[in-house]
Every structure is written in structure tokens, then in C-alpha cells.
Short mmCIF file of C-alpha atoms in Angstrom, two decimals:
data_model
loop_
_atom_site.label_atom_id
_atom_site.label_comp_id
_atom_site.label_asym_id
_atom_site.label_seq_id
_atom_site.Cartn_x
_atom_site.Cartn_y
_atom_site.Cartn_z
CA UNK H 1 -5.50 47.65 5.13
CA UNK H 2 -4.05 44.31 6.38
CA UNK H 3 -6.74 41.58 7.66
CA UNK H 4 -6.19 41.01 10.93
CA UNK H 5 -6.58 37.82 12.78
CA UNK H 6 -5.67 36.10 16.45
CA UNK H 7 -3.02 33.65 16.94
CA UNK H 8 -5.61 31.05 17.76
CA UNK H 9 -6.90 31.47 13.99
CA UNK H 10 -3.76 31.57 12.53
CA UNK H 11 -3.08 27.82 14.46
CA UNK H 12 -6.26 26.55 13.60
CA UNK H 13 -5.76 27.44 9.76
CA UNK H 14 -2.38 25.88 10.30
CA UNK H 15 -3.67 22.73 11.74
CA UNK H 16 -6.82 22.31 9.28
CA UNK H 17 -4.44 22.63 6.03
CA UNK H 18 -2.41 20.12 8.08
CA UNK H 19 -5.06 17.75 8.02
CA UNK H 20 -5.16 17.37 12.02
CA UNK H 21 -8.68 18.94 12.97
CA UNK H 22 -11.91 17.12 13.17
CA UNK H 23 -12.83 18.74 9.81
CA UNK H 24 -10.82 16.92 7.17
CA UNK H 25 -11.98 13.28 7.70
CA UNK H 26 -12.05 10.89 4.77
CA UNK H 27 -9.95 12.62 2.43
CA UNK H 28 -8.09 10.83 -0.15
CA UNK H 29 -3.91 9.93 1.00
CA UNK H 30 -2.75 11.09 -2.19
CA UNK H 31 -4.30 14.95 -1.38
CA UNK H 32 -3.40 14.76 2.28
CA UNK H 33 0.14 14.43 0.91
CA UNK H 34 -0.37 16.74 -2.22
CA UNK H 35 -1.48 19.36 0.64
CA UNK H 36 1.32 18.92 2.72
CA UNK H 37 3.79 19.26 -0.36
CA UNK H 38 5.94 16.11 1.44
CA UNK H 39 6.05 13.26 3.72
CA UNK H 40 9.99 13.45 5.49
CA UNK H 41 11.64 10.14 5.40
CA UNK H 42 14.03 9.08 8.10
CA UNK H 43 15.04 5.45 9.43
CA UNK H 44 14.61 5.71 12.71
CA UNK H 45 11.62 3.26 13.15
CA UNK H 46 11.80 2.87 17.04
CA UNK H 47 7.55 2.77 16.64
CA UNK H 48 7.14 3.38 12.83
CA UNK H 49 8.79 4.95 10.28
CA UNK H 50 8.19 8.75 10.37
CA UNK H 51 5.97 8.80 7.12
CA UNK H 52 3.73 5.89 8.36
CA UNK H 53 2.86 7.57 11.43
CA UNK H 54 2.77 11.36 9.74
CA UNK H 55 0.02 9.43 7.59
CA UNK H 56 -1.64 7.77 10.35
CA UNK H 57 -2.13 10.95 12.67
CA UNK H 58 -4.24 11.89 9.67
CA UNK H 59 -5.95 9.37 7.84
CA UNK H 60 -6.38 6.90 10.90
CA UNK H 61 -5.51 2.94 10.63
CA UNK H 62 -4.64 2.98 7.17
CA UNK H 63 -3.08 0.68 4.70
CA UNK H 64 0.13 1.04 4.39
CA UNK H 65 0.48 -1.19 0.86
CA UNK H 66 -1.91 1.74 -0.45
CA UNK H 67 1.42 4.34 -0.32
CA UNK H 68 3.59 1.42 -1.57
CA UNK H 69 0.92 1.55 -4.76
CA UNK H 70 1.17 5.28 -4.92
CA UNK H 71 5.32 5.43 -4.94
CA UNK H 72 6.18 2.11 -6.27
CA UNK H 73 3.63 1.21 -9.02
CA UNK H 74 1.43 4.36 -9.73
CA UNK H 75 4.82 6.12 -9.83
CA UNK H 76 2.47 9.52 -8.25
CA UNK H 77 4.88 9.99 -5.72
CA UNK H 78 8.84 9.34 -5.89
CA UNK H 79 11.87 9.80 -3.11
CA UNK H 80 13.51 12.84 -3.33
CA UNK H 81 14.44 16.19 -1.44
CA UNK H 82 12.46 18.82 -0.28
CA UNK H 83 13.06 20.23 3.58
CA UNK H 84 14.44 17.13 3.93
CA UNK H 85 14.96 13.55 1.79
CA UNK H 86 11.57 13.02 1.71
CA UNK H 87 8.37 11.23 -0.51
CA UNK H 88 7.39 14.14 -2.81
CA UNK H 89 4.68 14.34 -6.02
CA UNK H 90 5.66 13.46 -9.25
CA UNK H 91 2.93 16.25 -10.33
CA UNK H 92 6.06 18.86 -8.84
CA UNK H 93 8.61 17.23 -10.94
CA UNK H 94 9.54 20.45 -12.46
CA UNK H 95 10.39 21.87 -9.12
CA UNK H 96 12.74 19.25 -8.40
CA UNK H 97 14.08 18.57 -11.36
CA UNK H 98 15.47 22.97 -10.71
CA UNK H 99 17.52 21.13 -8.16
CA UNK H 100 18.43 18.06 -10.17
CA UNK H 101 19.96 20.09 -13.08
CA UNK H 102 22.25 22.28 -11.04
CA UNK H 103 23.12 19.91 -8.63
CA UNK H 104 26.04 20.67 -7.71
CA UNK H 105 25.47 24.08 -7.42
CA UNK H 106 27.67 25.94 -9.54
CA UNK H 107 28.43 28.64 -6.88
CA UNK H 108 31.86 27.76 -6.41
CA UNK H 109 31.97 26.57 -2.59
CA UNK H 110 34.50 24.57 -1.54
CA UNK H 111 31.92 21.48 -1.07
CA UNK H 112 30.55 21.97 -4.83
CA UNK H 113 34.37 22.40 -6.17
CA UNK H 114 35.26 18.83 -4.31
CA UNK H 115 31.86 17.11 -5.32
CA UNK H 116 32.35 17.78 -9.25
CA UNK H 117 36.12 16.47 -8.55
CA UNK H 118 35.56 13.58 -6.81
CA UNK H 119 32.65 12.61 -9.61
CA UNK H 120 35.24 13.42 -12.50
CA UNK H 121 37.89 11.53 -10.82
CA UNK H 122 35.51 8.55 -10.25
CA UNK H 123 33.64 9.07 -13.73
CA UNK H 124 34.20 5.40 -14.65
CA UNK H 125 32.46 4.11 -11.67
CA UNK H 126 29.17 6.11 -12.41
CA UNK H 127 29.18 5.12 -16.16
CA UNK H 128 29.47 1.69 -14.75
CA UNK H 129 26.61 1.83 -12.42
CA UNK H 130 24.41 3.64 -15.14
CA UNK H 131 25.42 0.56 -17.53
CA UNK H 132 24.27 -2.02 -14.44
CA UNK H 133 20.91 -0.08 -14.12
CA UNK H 134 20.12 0.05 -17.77
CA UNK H 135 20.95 -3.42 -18.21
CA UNK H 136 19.32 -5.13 -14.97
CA UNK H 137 18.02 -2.16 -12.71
CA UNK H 138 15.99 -2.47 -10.71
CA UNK H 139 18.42 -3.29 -8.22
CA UNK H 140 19.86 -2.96 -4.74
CA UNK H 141 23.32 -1.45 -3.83
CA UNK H 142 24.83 -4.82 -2.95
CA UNK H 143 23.51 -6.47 -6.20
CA UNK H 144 25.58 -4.50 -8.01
CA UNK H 145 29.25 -5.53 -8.63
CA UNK H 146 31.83 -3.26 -7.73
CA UNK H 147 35.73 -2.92 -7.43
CA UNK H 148 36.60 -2.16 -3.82
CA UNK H 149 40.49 -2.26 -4.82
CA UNK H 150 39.52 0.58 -7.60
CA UNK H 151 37.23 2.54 -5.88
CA UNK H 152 37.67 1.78 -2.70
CA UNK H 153 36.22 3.57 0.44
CA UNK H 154 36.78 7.21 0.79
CA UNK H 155 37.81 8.50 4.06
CA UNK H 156 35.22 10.48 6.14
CA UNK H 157 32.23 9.38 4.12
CA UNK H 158 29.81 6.71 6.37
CA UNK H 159 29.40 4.84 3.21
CA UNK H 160 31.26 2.98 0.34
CA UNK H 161 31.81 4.83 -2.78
CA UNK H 162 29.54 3.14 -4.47
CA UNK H 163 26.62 4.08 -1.71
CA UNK H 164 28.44 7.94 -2.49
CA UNK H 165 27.50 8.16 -6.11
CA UNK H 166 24.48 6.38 -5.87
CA UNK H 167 22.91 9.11 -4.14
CA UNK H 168 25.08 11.85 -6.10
CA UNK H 169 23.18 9.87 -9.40
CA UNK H 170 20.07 10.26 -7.25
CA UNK H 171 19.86 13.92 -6.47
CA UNK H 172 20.84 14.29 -10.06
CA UNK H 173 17.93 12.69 -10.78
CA UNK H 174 19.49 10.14 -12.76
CA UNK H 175 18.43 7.37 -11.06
CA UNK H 176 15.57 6.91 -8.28
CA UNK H 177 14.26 4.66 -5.58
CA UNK H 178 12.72 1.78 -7.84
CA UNK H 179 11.33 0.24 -4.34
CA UNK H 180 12.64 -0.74 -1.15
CA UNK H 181 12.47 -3.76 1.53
CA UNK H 182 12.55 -2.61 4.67
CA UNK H 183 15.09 0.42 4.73
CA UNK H 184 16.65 -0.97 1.41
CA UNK H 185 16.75 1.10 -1.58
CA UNK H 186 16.11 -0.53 -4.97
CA UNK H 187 17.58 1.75 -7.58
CA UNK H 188 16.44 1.95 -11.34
CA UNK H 189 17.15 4.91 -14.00
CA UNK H 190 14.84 7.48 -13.72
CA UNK H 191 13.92 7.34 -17.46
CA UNK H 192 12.15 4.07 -17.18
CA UNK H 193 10.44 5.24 -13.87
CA UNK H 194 8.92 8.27 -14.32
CA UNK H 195 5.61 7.55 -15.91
CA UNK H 196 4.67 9.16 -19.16
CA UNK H 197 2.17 11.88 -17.93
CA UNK H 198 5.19 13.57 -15.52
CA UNK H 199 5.34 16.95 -16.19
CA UNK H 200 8.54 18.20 -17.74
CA UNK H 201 8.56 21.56 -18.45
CA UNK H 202 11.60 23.58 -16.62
CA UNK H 203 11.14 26.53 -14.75
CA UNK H 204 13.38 29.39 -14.51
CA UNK H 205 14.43 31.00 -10.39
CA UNK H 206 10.89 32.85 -10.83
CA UNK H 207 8.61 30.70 -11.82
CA UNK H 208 10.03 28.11 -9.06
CA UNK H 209 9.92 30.26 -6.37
CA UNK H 210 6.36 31.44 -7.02
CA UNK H 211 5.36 27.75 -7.05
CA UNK H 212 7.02 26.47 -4.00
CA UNK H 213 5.65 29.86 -2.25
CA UNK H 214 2.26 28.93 -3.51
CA UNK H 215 3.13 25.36 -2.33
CA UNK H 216 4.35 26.69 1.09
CA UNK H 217 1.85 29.19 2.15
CA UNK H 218 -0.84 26.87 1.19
CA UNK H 219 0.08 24.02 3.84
CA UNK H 220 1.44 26.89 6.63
CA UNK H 221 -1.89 28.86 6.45
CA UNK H 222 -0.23 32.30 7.29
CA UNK H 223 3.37 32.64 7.09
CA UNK H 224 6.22 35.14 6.94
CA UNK H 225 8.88 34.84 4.35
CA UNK H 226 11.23 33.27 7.28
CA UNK H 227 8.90 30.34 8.13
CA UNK H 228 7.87 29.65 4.01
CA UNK H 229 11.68 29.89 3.32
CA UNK H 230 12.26 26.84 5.86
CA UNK H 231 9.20 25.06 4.58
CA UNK H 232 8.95 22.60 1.75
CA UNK H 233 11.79 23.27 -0.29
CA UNK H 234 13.74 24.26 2.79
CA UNK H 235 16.10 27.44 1.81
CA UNK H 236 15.34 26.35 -2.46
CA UNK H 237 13.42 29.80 -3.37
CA UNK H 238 15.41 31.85 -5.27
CA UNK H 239 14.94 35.73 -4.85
CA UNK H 240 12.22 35.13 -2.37
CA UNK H 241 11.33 38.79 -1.34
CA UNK H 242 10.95 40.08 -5.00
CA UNK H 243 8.69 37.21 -5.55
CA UNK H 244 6.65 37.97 -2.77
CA UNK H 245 6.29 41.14 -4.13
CA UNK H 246 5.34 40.85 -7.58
CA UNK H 247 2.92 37.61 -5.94
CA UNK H 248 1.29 40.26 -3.47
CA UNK H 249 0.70 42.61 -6.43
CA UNK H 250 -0.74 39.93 -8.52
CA UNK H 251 -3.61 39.65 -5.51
CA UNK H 252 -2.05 35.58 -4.94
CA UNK H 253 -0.88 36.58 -1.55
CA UNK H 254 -2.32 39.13 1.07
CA UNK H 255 -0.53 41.16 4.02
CA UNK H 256 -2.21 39.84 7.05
CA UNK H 257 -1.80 41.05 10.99
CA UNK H 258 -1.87 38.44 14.05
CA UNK H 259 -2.56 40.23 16.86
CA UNK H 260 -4.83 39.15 20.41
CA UNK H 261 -4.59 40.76 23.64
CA UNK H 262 -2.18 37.68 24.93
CA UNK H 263 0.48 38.26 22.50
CA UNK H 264 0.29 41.34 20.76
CA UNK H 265 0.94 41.54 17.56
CA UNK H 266 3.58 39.23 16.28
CA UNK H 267 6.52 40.75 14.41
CA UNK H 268 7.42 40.26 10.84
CA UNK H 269 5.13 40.65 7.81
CA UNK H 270 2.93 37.87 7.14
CA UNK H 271 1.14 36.46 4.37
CA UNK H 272 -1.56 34.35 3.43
CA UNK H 273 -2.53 32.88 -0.02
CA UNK H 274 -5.99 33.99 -1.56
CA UNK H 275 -7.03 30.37 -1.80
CA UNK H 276 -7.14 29.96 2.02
CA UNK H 277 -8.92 33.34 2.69
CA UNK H 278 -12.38 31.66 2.33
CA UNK H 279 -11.08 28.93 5.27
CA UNK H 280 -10.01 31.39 7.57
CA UNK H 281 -13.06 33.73 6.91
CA UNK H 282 -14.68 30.20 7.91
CA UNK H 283 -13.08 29.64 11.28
CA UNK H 284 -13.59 33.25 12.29
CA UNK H 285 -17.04 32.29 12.09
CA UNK H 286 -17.05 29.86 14.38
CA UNK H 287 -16.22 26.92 11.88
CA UNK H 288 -13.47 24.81 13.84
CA UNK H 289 -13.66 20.92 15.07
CA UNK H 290 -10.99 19.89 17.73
CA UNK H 291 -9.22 16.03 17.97
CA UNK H 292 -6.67 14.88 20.49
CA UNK H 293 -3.66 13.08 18.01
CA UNK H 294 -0.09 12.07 18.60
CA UNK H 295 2.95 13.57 15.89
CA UNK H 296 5.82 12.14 14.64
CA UNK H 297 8.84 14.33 15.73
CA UNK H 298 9.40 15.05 12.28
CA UNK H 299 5.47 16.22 11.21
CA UNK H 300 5.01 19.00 9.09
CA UNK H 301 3.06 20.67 11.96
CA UNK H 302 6.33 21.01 14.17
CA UNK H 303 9.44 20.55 11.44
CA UNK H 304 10.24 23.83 11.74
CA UNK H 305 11.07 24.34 15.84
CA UNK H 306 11.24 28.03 15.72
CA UNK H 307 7.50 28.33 14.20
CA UNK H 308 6.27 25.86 16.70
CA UNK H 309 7.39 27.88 19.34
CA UNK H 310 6.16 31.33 18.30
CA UNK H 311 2.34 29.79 17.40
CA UNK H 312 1.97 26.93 19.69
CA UNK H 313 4.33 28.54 22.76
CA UNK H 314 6.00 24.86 22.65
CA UNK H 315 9.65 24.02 23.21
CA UNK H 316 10.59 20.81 21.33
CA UNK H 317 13.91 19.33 19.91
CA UNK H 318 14.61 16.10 19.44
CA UNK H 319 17.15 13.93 21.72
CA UNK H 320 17.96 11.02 19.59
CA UNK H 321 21.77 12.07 19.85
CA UNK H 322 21.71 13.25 23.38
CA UNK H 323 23.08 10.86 25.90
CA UNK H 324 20.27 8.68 27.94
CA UNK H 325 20.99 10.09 30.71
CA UNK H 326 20.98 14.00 29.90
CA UNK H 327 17.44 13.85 27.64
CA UNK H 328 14.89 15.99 29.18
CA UNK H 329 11.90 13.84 27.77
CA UNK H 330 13.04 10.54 25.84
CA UNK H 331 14.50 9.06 22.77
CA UNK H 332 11.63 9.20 20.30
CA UNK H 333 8.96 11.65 21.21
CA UNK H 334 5.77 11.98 19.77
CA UNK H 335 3.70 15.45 20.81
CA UNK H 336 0.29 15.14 21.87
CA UNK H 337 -1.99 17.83 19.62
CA UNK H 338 -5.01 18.76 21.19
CA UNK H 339 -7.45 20.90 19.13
CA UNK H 340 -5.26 23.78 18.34
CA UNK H 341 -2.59 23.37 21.57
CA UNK H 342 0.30 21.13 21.77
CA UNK H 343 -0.29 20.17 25.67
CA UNK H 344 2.33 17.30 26.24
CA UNK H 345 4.43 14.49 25.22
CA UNK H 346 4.97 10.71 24.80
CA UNK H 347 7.99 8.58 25.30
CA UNK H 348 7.14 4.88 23.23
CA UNK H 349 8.70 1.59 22.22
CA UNK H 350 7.53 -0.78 20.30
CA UNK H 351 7.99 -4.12 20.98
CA UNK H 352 7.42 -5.95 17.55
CA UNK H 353 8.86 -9.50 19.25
CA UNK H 354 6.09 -9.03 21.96
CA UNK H 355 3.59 -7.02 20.09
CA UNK H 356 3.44 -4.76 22.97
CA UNK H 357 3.48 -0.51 22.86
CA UNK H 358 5.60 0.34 25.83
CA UNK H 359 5.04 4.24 27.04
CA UNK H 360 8.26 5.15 29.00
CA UNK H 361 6.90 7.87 30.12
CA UNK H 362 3.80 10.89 29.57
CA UNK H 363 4.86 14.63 30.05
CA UNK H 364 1.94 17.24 30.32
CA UNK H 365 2.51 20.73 29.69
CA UNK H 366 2.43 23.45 32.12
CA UNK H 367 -1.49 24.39 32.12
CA UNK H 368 -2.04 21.37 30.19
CA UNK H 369 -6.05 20.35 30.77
CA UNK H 370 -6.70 17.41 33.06
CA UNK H 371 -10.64 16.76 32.77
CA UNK H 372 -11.47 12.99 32.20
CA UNK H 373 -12.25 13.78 28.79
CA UNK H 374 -8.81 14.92 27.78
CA UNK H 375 -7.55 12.31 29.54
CA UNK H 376 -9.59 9.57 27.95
CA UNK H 377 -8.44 11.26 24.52
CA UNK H 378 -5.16 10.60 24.78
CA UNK H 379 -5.76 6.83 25.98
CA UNK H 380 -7.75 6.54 23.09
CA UNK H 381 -5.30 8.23 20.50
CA UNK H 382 -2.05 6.11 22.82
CA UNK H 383 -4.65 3.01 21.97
CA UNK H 384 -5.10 3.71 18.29
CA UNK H 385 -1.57 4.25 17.49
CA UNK H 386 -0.96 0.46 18.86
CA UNK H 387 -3.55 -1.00 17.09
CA UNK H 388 -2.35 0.90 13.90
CA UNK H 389 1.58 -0.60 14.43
CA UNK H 390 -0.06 -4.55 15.51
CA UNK H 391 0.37 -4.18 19.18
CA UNK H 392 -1.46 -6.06 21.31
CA UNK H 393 -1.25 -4.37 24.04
CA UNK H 394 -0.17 -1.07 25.78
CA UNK H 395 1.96 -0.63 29.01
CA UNK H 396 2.67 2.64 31.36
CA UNK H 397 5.63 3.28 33.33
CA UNK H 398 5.62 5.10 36.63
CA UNK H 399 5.91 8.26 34.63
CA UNK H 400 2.83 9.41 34.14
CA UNK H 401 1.65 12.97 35.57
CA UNK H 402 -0.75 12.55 38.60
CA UNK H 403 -3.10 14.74 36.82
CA UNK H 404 -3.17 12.37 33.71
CA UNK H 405 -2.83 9.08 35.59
CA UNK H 406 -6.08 7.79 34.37
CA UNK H 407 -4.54 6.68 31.28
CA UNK H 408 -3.12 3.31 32.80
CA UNK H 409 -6.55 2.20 33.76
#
């Protein structure tokens, strides 16, 4: 017999192993980041880097030199990929260094065929940037010398060709992200990086797949093999169904049912790891403490879209690349999480010149609540976020829903 549980458990196990209820104050950054397997990195820093504020909707005005110390001197944490190029633990090191050594996969695509070309035709270039690195690393792209007549720019890539095998070298695991100033990379060999207590052991398809399922599950809550296959080491888990057999017969995983009168039961078979059985035996107690944050676009609670729609009945994609005039709710948009519903969304700018957090504009969901307290929740979590990125102050446009207009006063 399968346990059985509601939706609303299954998103309030979600959000707990997230970090994002009232219940996981005060722990440590490094285990907020060891439970959510990754931090995604991307540029865009229109309010804050994506990281920063993934970080901040959980551990509150924090420091950020204290993840600086954790990647760049502790060496805990290091660059690398995982759903996406992200800030990973240097405790999984085995499960990325499965990537590492068969990058490029030898499946015989056409992209892997032209990727081991182009590195054999430019094989001078990368002994010459290994040479550079040994000899002076750590040290940014345009510190390093290079022959623009020789190696010149390859057509169709954003980059130079030195910027090309750079991060070839990199997801090779040859070289990694020494440090960085601002969105600057500072490259060094990985050798002379890695600190001496990194795990090295390999693992074979099994053993990694069993991991990053363990990995996975964990940070999801419940699961099926669709959502832990996009998760973490997004579409990196070799023979995933026998896995979650022989897993499920080991008693590490468990069959579970979501079903409530609202929404039936869901489809698919889904699982939950033994470890978070206790937790959700917890919360269908009673055991559950609500907050009212904002998410980066690119949190862990909403990375994949097609999850967040099926447990949180919330349509979100991100317009960066749509044109101004045809986005639906704005160029950076950060969700607003209230206890276990995502109930709207913010539009914000930062003004670093001015210190000031502009809010282009507030979008409530439909049935979204509109007592004061809600309200006042979101000022307070619109408020925080400024402080947290220096601004010293916090403007509204017109766009604000009627129902929510309290939060310009």
C-alpha cells in the first residue's frame, strides 16, 4: 500500500526542504545550499545576481563575502554544471567529475563529433593556455596572451576562441573558476584548486544515478521520475527507471499517492525518499509555519515550469527575450511565495546610481488574498529585499492591484 498524501502536503514538504517556510530559520548557508544540491548562476543582475537573491529569500540579509569564503577560499563549493552552470559542492565532486571525464560524450552526435574536432584541430591553443595557468594562473581571459591571427574567431560562436576552450577546459574539469570580479571569471587549474579532502572516488552510471536521485528527491520532497530527471543534474541519470527500482526495493525510496478532493489524484508514480518520511509524517500533523518571500526567476522552487504548474497551479516563464512591448508581466520577475501558494508577481529595478528599488509593477493572482496582513507581508518582504541590495528607498508605479494598493503607503 502506497502512503497517500494531499497536494497541499506534498507543497509544503517541497517548500520546507526548500528552505522557504517559517520552520528552517538560522540554518547554516553552506546546508541551505548542500540541501538544495545547487545555486544556478546567470548574469542577469537587473536587482541581484540570481544566487544572491536565491540565498537571501532564505537566509535573510546575509553576507555576501561569507559565499565568496565558501567558493573562493574554503574551496567547499566550486562553479560548475548541474540543471544549469551553477555553484555546486565540492563534497559531490564525484558526480561531476562522471560528466567531466566523458565530456564530450562519446555518443557520436554530430555536436560531440565537431567538438572533439575543433579541440584536435586547435590542440596547440589549449596546451598553451594549460602552460599560462600552470605558470601564472590564477588569471582572467584577457590576461592571457593569445594569437588572434592563429586562432582567430570562429564563426557562430558569441565568443573568441580562446573564451571557447576555456570553458571546453572547464567542463572538462581541467581548469575552474579561481574567483571572479564582478561577472569576470578568474581561471586556475583545477589541480591546485581543489582542496585536499575532495572526494575522488569515480562512480560508475549506477552508483551516480542513485546519488543524484537521492540528491533530487531529497530537495523535491515527492517527485516522479519526470520532475527528479529535470532536477539537479538536469537529464545526467543514467538508466533512471531501473535505478528507481532496485532504490525502491532497497526501502531508500517509497511509492506515494497525492490525491485531495480538488485535484484528484495526480498521474504518474511518485516517490519520496525514506529520510523525508519523518517530515511529512510531521506536517500531516499539523507541523507547518507559513512566510510571505519573493523568488528569483531561476529558484529551485520554480526551475522546473512544468512542476510549478501541476503543484502550485502557477503559470510562469520568463520574458527576458520577449519584446517590451509583448511581455505579459515584466523583464525580471520575482514570484511572491506565500506559505505554500505562489499568489502574484513583482516587476523591479534597481537603481544602484540612486540607491532606489523601483517596482514597475505588482500582479496578484486570481483568488490571491487581500487582508491587510498579506498585504503588509509583501511590503515588508518588497522592503527587505531593498535593504538587502543597499537601496534606500522603494518606489510603486501605477500598477499595483486595487486590492493590494496598500503597499505604496
Amino acid at each position: 500500500m502506497s502512503r497517500t498524501l494531499t497536494l497541499q502536503d506534498a507543497r509544503r514538504l517541497f517548500i520546507i526542504r526548500q528552505h522557504l517556510s517559517g520552520l528552517t530559520d538560522g540554518t547554516p548557508m553552506l546546508d541551505v545550499i548542500r540541501d538544495l544540491g545547487c545555486l544556478q548562476l546567470d548574469p542577469i543582475s537587473v536587482v541581484a545576481r540570481s544566487h544572491q537573491i536565491v540565498l537571501w529569500s532564505r537566509l535573510g540579509n546575509y553576507d555576501l563575502a561569507e559565499l565568496d569564503r565558501l567558493l573562493y577560499e574554503e574551496r567547499a563549493l566550486f562553479e560548475y554544471w548541474a540543471h544549469a552552470a551553477s555553484i555546486v559542492l565540492t563534497e559531490h565532486y564525484p558526480l561531476h567529475h562522471h560528466m567531466m571525464r566523458d565530456y564530450p560524450s562519446k555518443n557520436g552526435s554530430a555536436w560531440s563529433k565537431r567538438t572533439l574536432e575543433w579541440v584536435e584541430e586547435n590542440s596547440d591553443m589549449r596546451d598553451h593556455l594549460m602552460e599560462r595557468l600552470r605558470a601564472d594562473g590564477p588569471l582572467f581571459s584577457r590576461e592571457i596572451d593569445y594569437d588572434a591571427g592563429k586562432w582567430g574567431t570562429e564563426k557562430g560562436w558569441s565568443g573568441s576562441n580562446l573564451n571557447r576552450m576555456l570553458d571546453f577546459l572547464w567542463t572538462r574539469g581541467e581548469v575552474m573558476v579561481a574567483g571572479r570580479s564582478g561577472v569576470q571569471r578568474a581561471w586556475d587549474i583545477s589541480e591546485r584548486l581543489l582542496p585536499d579532502w575532495t572526494p575522488r572516488h569515480t562512480l560508475d552510471d549506477d552508483a551516480l544515478c542513485q546519488q543524484a536521485i537521492s540528491t533530487s528527491l531529497m530537495a523535491l520532497g515527492v517527485a516522479p521520475d519526470k520532475h527528479i530527471k529535470r532536477h539537479f543534474l538536469r537529464g545526467r541519470y543514467p538508466n533512471l527507471s531501473h535505478n528507481l527500482g532496485y532504490m525502491l526495493k532497497n526501502g531508500e525510496i517509497e511509492r506515494v499517492d497525492i490525491s485531495d478532493d480538488e485535484h484528484g489524484t495526480l498521474p504518474g508514480t511518485w516517490y519520496i525518499h525514506k529520510d523525508n518520511i519523518p517530515l511529512l509524517e510531521q506536517i500531516q500533523a499539523g507541523t507547518w509555519q507559513p512566510r510571505t518571500m519573493l523568488l528569483s526567476p531561476f529558484d529551485n522552487l520554480i526551475c522546473d515550469r512544468e512542476r510549478t504548474e501541476q503543484m502550485f497551479d502557477f503559470f510562469f516563464r520568463i520574458e527576458i527575450y520577449v519584446p517590451k512591448e509583448k511581455r505579459q508581466y515584466g523583464y525580471y520577475v520575482l514570484p511572491i511565495l506565500q506559505g505554500d501558494r505562489l499568489i502574484g508577481r513583482i516587476d523591479p529595478k534597481l537603481d544602484r546610481k540612486k540607491k532606489v528599488l523601483n517596482i514597475n509593477a505588482v500582479h496578484q493572482e486570481d483568488g490571491a488574498p487581500d487582508d491587510a496582513q498579506t498585504v503588509e507581508e509583501i511590503k515588508t518582504s518588497i522592503y527587505d529585499l531593498a535593504e538587502f541590495l543597499g537601496a534606500e528607498k522603494v518606489n510603486f508605479s501605477k500598477q499595483v492591484p486595487d486590492e493590494w494598493s496598500a503597499l505604496r503607503s
